[in-house]
PDB file of C-alpha atoms and ligand atoms in Angstrom:
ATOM      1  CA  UNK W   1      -2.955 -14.711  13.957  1.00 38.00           C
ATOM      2  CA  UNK W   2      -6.236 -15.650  13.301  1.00 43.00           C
ATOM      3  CA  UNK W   3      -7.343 -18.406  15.549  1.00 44.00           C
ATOM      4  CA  UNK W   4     -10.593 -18.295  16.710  1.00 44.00           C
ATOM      5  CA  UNK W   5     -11.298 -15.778  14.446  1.00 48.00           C
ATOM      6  CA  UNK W   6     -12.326 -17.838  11.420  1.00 46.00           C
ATOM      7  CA  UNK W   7     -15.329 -19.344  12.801  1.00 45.00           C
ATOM      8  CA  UNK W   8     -16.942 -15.822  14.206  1.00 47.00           C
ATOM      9  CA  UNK W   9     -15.791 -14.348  10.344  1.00 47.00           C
ATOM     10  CA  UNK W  10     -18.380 -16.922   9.158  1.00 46.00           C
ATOM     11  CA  UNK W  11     -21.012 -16.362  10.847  1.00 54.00           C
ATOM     12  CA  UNK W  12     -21.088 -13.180  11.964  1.00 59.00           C
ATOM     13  CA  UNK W  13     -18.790 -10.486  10.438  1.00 61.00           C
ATOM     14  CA  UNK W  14     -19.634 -10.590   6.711  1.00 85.00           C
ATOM     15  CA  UNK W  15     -19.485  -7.300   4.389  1.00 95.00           C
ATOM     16  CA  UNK W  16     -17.801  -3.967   5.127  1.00 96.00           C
ATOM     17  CA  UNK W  17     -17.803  -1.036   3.580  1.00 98.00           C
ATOM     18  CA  UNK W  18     -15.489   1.482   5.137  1.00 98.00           C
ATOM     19  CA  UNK W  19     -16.423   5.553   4.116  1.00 98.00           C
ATOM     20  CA  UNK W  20     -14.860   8.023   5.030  1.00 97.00           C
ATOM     21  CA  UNK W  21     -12.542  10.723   3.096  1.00 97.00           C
ATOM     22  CA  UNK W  22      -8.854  10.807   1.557  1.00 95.00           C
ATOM     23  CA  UNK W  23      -6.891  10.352   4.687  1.00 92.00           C
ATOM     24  CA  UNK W  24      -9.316   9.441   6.959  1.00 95.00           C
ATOM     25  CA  UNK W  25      -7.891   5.866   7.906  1.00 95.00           C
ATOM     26  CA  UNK W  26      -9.967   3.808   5.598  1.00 97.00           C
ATOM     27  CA  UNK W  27      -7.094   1.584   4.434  1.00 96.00           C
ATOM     28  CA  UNK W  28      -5.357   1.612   8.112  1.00 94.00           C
ATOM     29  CA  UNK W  29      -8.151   0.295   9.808  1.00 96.00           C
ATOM     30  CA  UNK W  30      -9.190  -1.727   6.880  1.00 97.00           C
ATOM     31  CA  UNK W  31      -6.067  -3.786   7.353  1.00 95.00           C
ATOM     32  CA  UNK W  32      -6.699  -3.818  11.247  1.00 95.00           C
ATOM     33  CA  UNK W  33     -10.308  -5.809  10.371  1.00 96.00           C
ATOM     34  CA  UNK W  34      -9.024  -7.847   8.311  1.00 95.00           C
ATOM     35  CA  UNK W  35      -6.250  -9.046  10.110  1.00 94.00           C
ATOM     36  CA  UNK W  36      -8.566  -9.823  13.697  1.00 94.00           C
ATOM     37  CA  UNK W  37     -11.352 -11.290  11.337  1.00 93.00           C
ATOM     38  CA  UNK W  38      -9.723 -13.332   9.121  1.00 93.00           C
ATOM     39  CA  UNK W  39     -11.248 -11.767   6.264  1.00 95.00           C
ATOM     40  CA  UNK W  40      -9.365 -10.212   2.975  1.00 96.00           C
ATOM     41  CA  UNK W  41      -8.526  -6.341   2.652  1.00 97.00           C
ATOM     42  CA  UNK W  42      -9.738  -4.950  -0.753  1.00 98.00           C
ATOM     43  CA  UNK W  43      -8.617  -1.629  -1.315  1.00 98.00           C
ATOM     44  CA  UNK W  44      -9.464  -0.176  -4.888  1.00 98.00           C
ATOM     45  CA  UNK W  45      -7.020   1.951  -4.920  1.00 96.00           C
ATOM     46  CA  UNK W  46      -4.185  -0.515  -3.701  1.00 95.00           C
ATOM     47  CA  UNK W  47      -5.255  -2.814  -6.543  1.00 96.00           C
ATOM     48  CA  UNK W  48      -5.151   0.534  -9.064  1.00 97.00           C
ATOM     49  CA  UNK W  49      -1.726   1.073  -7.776  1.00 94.00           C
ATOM     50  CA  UNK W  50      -0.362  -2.148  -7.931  1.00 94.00           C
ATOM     51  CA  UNK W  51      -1.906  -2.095 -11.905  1.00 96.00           C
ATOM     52  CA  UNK W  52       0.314   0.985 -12.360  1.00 95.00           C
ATOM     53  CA  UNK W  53       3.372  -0.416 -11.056  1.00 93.00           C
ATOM     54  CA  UNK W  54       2.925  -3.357 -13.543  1.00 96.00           C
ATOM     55  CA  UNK W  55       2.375  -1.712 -16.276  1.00 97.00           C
ATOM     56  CA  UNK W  56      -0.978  -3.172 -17.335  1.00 97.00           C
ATOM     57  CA  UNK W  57      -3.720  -1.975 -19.264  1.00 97.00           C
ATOM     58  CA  UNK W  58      -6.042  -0.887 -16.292  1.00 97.00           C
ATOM     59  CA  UNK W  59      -2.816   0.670 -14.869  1.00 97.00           C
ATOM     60  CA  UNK W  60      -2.478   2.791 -17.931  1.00 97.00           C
ATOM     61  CA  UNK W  61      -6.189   3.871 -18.223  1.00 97.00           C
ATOM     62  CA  UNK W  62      -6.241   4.495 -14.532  1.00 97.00           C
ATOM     63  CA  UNK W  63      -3.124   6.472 -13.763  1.00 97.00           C
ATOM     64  CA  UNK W  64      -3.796  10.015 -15.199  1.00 96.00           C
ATOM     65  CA  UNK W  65      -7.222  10.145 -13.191  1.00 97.00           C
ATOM     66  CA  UNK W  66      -4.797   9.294  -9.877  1.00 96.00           C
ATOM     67  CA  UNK W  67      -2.223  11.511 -10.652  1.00 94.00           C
ATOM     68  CA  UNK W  68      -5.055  13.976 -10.586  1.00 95.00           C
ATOM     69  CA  UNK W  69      -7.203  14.051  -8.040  1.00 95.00           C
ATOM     70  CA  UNK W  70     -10.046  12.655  -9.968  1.00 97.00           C
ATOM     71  CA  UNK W  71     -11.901   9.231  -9.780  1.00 98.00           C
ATOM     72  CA  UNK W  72     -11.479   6.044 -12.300  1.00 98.00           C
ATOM     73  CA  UNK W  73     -14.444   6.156 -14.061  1.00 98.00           C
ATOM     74  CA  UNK W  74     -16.903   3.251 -12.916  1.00 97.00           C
ATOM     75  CA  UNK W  75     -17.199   1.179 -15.749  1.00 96.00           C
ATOM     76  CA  UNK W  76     -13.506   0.554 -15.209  1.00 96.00           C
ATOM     77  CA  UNK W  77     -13.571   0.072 -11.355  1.00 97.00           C
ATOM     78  CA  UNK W  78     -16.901  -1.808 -10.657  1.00 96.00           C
ATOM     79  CA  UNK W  79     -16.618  -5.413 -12.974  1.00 94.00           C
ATOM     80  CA  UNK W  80     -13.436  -5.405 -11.159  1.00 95.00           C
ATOM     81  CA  UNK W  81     -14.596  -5.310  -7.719  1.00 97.00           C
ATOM     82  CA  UNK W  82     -17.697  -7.568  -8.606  1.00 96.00           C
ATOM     83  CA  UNK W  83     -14.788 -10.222  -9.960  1.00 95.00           C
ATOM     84  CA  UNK W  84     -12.812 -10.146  -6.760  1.00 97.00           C
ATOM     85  CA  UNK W  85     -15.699 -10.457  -4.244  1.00 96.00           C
ATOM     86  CA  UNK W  86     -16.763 -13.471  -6.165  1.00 94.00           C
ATOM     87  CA  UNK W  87     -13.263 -15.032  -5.143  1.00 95.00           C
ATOM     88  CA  UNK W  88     -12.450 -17.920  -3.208  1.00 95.00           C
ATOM     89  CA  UNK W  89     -11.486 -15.779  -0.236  1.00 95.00           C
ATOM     90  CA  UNK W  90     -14.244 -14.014   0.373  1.00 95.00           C
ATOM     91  CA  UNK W  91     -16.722 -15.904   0.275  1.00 91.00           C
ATOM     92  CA  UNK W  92     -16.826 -15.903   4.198  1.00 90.00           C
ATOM     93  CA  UNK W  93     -16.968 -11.506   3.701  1.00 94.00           C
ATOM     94  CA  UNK W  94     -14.266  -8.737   3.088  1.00 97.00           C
ATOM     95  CA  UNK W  95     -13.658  -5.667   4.259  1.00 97.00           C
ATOM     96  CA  UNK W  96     -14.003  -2.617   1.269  1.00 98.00           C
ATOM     97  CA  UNK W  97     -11.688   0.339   1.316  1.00 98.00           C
ATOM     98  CA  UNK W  98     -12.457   3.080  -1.224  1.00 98.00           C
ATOM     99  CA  UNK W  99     -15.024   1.154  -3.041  1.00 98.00           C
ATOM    100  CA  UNK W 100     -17.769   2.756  -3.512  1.00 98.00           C
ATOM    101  CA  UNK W 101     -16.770   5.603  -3.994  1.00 98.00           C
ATOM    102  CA  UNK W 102     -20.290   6.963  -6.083  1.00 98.00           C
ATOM    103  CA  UNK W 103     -23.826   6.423  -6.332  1.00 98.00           C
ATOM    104  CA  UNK W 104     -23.729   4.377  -9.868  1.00 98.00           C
ATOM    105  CA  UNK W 105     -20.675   2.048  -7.738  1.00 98.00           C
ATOM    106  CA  UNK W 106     -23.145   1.505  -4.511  1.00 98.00           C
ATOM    107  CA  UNK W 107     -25.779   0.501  -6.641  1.00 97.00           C
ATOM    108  CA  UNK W 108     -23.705  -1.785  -8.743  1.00 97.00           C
ATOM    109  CA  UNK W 109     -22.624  -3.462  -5.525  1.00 97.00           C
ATOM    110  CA  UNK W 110     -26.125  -3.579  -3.991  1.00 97.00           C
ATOM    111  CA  UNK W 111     -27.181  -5.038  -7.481  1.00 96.00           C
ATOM    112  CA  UNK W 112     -24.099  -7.776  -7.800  1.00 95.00           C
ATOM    113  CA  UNK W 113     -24.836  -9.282  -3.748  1.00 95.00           C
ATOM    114  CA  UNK W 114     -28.896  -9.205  -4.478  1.00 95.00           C
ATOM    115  CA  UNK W 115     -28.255 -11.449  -7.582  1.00 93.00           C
ATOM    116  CA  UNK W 116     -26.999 -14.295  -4.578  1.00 88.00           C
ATOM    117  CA  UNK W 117     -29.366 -13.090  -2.112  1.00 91.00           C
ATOM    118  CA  UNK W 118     -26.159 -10.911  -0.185  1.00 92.00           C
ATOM    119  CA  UNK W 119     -26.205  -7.291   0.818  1.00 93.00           C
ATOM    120  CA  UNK W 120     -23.549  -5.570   2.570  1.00 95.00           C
ATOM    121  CA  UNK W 121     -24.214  -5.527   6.562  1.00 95.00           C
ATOM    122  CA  UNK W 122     -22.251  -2.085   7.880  1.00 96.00           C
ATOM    123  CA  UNK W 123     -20.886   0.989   6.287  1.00 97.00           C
ATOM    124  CA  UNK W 124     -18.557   2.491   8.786  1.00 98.00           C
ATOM    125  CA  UNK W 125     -18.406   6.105   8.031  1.00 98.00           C
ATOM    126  CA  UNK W 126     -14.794   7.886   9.797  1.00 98.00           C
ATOM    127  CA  UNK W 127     -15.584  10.787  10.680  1.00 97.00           C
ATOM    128  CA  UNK W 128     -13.196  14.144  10.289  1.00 96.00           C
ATOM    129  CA  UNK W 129     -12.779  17.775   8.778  1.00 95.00           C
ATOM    130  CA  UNK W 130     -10.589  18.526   6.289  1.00 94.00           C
ATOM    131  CA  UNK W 131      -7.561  19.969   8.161  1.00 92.00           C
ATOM    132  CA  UNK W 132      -7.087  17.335  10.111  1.00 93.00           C
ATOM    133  CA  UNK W 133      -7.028  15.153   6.636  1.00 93.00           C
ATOM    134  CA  UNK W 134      -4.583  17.619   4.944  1.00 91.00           C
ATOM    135  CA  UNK W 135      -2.323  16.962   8.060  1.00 87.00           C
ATOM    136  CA  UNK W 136      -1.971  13.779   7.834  1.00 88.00           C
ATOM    137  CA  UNK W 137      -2.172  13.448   4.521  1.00 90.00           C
ATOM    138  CA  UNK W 138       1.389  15.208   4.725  1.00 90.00           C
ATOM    139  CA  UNK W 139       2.556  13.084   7.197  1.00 93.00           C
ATOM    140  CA  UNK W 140       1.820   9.666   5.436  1.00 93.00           C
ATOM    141  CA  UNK W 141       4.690   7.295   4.188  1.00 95.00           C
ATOM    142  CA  UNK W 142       3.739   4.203   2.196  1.00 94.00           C
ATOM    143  CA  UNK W 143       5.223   0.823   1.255  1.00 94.00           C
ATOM    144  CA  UNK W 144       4.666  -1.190  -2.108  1.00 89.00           C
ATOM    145  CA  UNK W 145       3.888  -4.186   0.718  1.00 89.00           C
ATOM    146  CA  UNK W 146       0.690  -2.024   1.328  1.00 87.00           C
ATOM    147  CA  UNK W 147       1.848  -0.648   4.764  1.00 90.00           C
ATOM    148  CA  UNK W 148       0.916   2.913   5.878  1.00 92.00           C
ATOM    149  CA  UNK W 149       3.003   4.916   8.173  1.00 94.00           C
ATOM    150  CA  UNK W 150       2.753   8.547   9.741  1.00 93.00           C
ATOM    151  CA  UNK W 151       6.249  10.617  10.586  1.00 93.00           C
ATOM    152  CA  UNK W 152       4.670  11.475  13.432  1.00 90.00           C
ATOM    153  CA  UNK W 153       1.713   9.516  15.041  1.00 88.00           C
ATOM    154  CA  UNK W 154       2.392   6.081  13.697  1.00 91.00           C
ATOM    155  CA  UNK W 155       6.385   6.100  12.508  1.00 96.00           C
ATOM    156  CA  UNK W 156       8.161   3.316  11.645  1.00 97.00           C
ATOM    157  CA  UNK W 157      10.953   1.716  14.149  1.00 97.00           C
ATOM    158  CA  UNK W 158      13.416   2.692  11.559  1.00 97.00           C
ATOM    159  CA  UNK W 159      13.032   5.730  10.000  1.00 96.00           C
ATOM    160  CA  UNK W 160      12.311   5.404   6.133  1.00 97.00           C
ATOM    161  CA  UNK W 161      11.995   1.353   6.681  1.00 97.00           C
ATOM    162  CA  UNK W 162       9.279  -0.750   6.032  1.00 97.00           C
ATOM    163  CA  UNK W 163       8.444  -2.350   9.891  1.00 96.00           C
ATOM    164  CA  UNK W 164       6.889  -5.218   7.894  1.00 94.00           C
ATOM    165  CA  UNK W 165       9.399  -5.997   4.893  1.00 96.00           C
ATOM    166  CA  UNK W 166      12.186  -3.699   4.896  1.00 97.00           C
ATOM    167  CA  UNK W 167      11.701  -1.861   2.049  1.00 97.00           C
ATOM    168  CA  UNK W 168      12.310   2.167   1.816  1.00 97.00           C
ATOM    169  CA  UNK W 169       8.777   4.542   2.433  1.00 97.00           C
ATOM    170  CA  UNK W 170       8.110   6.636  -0.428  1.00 95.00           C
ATOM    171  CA  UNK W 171       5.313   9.560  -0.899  1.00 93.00           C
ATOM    172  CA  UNK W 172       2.309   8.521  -2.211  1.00 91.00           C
ATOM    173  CA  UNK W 173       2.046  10.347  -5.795  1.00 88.00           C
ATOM    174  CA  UNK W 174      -1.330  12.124  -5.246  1.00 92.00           C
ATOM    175  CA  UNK W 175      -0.359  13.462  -1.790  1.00 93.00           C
ATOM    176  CA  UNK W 176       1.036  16.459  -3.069  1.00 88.00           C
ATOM    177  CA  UNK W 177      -1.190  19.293  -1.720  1.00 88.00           C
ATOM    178  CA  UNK W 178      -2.704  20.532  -4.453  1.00 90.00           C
ATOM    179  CA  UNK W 179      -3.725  17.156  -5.278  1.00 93.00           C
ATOM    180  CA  UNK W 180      -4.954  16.732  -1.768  1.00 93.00           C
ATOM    181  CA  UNK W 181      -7.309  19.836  -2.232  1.00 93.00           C
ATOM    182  CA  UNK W 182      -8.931  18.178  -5.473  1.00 95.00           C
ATOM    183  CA  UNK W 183      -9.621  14.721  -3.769  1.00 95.00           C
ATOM    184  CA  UNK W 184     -10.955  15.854  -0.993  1.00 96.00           C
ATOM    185  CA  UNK W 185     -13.316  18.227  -3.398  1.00 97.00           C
ATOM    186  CA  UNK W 186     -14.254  15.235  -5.193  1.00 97.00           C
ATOM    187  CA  UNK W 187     -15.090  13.299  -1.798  1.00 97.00           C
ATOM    188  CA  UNK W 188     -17.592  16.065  -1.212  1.00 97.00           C
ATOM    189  CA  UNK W 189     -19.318  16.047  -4.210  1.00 98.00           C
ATOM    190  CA  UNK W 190     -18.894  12.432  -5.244  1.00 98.00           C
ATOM    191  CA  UNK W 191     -18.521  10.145  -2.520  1.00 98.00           C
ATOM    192  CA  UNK W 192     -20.649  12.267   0.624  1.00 97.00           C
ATOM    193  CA  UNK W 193     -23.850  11.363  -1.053  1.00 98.00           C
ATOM    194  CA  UNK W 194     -23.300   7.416  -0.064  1.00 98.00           C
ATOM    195  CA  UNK W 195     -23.484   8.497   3.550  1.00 98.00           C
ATOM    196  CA  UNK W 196     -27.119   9.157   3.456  1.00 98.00           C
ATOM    197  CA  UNK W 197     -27.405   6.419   0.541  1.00 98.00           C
ATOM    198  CA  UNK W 198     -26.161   4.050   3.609  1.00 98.00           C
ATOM    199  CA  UNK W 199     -27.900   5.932   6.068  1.00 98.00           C
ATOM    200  CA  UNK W 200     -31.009   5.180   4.529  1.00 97.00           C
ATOM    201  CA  UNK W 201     -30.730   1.306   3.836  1.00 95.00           C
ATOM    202  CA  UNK W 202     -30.366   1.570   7.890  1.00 96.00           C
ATOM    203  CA  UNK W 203     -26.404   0.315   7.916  1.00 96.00           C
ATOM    204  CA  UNK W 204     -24.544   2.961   8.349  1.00 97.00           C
ATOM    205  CA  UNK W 205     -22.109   3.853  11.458  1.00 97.00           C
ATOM    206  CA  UNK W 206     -20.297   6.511  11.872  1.00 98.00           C
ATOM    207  CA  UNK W 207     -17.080   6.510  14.250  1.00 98.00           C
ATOM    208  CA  UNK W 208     -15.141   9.781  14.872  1.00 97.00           C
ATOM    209  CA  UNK W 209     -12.063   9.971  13.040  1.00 96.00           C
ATOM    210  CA  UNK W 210     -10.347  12.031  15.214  1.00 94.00           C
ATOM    211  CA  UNK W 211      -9.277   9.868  18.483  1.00 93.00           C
ATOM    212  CA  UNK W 212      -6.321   8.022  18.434  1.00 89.00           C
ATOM    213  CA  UNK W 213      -6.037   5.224  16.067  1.00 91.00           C
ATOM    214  CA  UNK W 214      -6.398   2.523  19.302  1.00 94.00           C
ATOM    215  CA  UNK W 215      -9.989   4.141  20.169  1.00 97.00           C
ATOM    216  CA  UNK W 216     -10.702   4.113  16.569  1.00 97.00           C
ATOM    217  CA  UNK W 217     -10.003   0.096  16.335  1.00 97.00           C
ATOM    218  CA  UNK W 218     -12.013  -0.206  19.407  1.00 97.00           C
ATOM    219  CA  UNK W 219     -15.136   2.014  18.232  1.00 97.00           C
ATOM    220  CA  UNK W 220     -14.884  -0.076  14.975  1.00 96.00           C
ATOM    221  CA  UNK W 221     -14.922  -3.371  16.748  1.00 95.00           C
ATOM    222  CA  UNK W 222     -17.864  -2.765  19.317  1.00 94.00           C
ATOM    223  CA  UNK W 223     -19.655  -1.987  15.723  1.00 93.00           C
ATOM    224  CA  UNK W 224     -19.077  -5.249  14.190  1.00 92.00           C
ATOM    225  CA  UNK W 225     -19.338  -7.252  17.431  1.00 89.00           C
ATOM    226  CA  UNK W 226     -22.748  -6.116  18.445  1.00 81.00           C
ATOM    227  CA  UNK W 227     -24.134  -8.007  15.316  1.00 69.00           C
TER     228      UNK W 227
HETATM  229  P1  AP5 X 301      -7.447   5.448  -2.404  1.00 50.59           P
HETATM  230  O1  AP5 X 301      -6.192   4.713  -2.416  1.00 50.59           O
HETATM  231  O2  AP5 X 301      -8.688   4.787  -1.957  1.00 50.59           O
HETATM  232  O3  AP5 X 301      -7.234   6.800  -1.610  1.00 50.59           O
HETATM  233  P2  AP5 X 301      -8.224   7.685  -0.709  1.00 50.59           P
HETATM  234  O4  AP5 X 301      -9.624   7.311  -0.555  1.00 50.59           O
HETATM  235  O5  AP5 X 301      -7.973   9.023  -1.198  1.00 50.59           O
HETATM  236  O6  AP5 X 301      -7.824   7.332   0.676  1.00 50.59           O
HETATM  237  P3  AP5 X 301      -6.409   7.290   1.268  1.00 50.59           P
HETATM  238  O7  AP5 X 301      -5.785   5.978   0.964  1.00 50.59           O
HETATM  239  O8  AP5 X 301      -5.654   8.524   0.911  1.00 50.59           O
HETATM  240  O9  AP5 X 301      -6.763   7.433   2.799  1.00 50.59           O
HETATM  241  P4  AP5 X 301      -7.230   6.353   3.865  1.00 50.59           P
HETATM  242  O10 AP5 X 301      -8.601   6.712   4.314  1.00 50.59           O
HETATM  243  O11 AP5 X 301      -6.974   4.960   3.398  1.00 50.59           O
HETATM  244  O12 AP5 X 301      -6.250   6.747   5.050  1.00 50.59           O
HETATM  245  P5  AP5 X 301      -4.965   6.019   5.649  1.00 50.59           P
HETATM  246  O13 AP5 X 301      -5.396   4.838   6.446  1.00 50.59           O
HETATM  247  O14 AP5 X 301      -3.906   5.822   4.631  1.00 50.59           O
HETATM  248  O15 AP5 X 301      -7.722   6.027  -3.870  1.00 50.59           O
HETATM  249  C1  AP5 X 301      -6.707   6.694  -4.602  1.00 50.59           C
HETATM  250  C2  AP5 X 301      -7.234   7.074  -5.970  1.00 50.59           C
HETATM  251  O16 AP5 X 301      -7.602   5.887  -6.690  1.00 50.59           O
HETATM  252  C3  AP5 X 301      -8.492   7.941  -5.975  1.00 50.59           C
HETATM  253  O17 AP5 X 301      -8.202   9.299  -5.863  1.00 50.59           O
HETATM  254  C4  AP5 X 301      -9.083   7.556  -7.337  1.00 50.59           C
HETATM  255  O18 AP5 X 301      -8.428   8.220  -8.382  1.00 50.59           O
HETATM  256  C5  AP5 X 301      -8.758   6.090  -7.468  1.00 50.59           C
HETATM  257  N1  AP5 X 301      -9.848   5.231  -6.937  1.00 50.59           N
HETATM  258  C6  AP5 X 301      -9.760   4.352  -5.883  1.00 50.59           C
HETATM  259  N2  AP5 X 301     -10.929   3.727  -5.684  1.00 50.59           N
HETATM  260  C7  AP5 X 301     -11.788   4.220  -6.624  1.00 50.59           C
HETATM  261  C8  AP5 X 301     -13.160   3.975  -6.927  1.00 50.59           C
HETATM  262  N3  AP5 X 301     -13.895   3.113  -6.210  1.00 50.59           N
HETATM  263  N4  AP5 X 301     -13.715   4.664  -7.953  1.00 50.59           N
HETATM  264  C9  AP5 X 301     -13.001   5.535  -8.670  1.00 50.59           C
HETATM  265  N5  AP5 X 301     -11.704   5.811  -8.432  1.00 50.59           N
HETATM  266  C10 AP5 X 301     -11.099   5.169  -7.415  1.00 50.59           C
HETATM  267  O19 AP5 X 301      -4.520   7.150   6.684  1.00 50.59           O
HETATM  268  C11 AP5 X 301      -3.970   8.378   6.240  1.00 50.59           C
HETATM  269  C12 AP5 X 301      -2.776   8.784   7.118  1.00 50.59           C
HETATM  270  O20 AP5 X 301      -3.218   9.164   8.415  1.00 50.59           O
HETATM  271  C13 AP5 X 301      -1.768   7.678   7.319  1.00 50.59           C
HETATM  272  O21 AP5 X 301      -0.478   8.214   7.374  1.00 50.59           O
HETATM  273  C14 AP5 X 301      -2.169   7.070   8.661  1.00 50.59           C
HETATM  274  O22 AP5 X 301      -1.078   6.450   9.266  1.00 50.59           O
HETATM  275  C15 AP5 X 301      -2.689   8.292   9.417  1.00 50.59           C
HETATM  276  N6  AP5 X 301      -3.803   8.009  10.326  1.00 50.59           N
HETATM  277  C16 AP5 X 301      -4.925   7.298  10.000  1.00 50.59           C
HETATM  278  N7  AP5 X 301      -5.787   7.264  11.025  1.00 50.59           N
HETATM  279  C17 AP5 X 301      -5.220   7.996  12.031  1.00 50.59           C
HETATM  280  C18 AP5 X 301      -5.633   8.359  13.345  1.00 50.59           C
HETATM  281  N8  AP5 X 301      -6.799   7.969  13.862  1.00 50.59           N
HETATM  282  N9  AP5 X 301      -4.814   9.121  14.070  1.00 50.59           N
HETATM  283  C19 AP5 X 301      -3.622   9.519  13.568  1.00 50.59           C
HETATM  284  N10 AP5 X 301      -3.176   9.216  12.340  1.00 50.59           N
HETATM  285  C20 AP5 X 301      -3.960   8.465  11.569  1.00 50.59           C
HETATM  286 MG1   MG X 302      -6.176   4.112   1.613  1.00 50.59          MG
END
């Protein structure tokens, strides 16, 4: 539902960023905030994803880089963020999930919202180690509706089911654990530096990754409420 929400989405939550590594519950909570605030979900990799099921162009260039480990390279990943944050939806703010994901991609936001006077208002950094990453990453069924599951801390009522459409859970391609090991390497190296590059523009939170999904929500809310 989102009544009441729209009005408080307009004036008060705008732009998120949410950091965090592989696995860390970027594109679950991401879909939590957008849902109570009435504001869309834009997940890079979702929209990647959904490229490669369809066959397109930007589904072919990006797919081999996926299958990988390794990051689309920016001059393929930040025109098309710029485009869809220029939609008619979010123009009242939008939640990002795995965008950026590099310096060259933070400044090409920070650029793209200066050029109408906009900057992003929090990056919420989730906070965990690596195990705990590679465990769930193990764990984690996905839906072509976008839904995320875990066989264990967040199953679905049926097991194998979609909860929201019905559909059957697959693996996510680049949670094999090899593959796992290389993204979190290129988190490290690529995607850590934002933290202080966030840090410094005075917007960054951080929320521990580690307590239950519930106390994550909540930690995440008190964050965007105190505005
Ligand atoms: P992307 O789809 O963004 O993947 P990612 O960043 O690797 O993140 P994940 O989706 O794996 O994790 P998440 O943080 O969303 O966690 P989730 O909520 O699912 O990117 C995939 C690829 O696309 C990249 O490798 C790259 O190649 C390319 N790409 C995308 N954006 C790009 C960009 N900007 N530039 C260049 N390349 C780009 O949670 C994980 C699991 O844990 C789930 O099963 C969940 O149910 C469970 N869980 C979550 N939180 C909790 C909790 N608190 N307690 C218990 N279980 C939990
Ligand atoms: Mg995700």
């Amino acid at each position: 539902s989102t009544q009441g929400v729209s009005s408080a989405a307009s004036d008060v939550y705008k732009r998120q960023i949410m950091l965090g590594a592989p696995g860390a519950g970027k594109g679950t909570h991401a879909g939590k905030i957008s849902e109570k605030y009435g504001i869309p979900h834009i997940s890079t990799g979702d929209i990647f994803r959904e490229n490669i099921k369809n066959g397109t162009e930007l589904g072919k260039k990006a797919k081999g880089y996926m299958d990988a480990g390794e990051l689309v390279p920016d001059e393929l990943t930040c025109d098309l963020v710029v485009d869809r944050i220029h939609q008619d939806d979010a123009k009242n703010g939008y939640v990002l999930d795995g965008f950026p994901r590099t310096i060259p991609q933070a400044e090409a936001l920070t650029k793209a919202l200066a050029a109408t006077g906009e900057k992003v208002d929090y990056a919420i950094e989730i906070n965990l180690d690596d195990q705990v990453i590679i465990d769930r990453m193990s764990g984690r069924r996905v839906c072509s509706c976008g839904a995320t599951y875990h066989i264990v801390n967040i199953p679905p009522k049926k097991e194998g089911i979609c909860d929201k459409c019905g559909k059957e859970l697959v693996i996510r391609k680049d949670d094999e654990p090899e593959t796992v090991k290389k993204r979190l390497e290129v988190y490290h190296e690529q995607t850590a530096p934002l933290i202080d590059y966030y840090k410094n523009e005075g917007i960054l939170r951080v929320i521990d990754g580690t307590t239950g999904l519930e106390q994550g929500f909540q930690d995440i809310c008190a964050i965007l409420d105190q505005k």
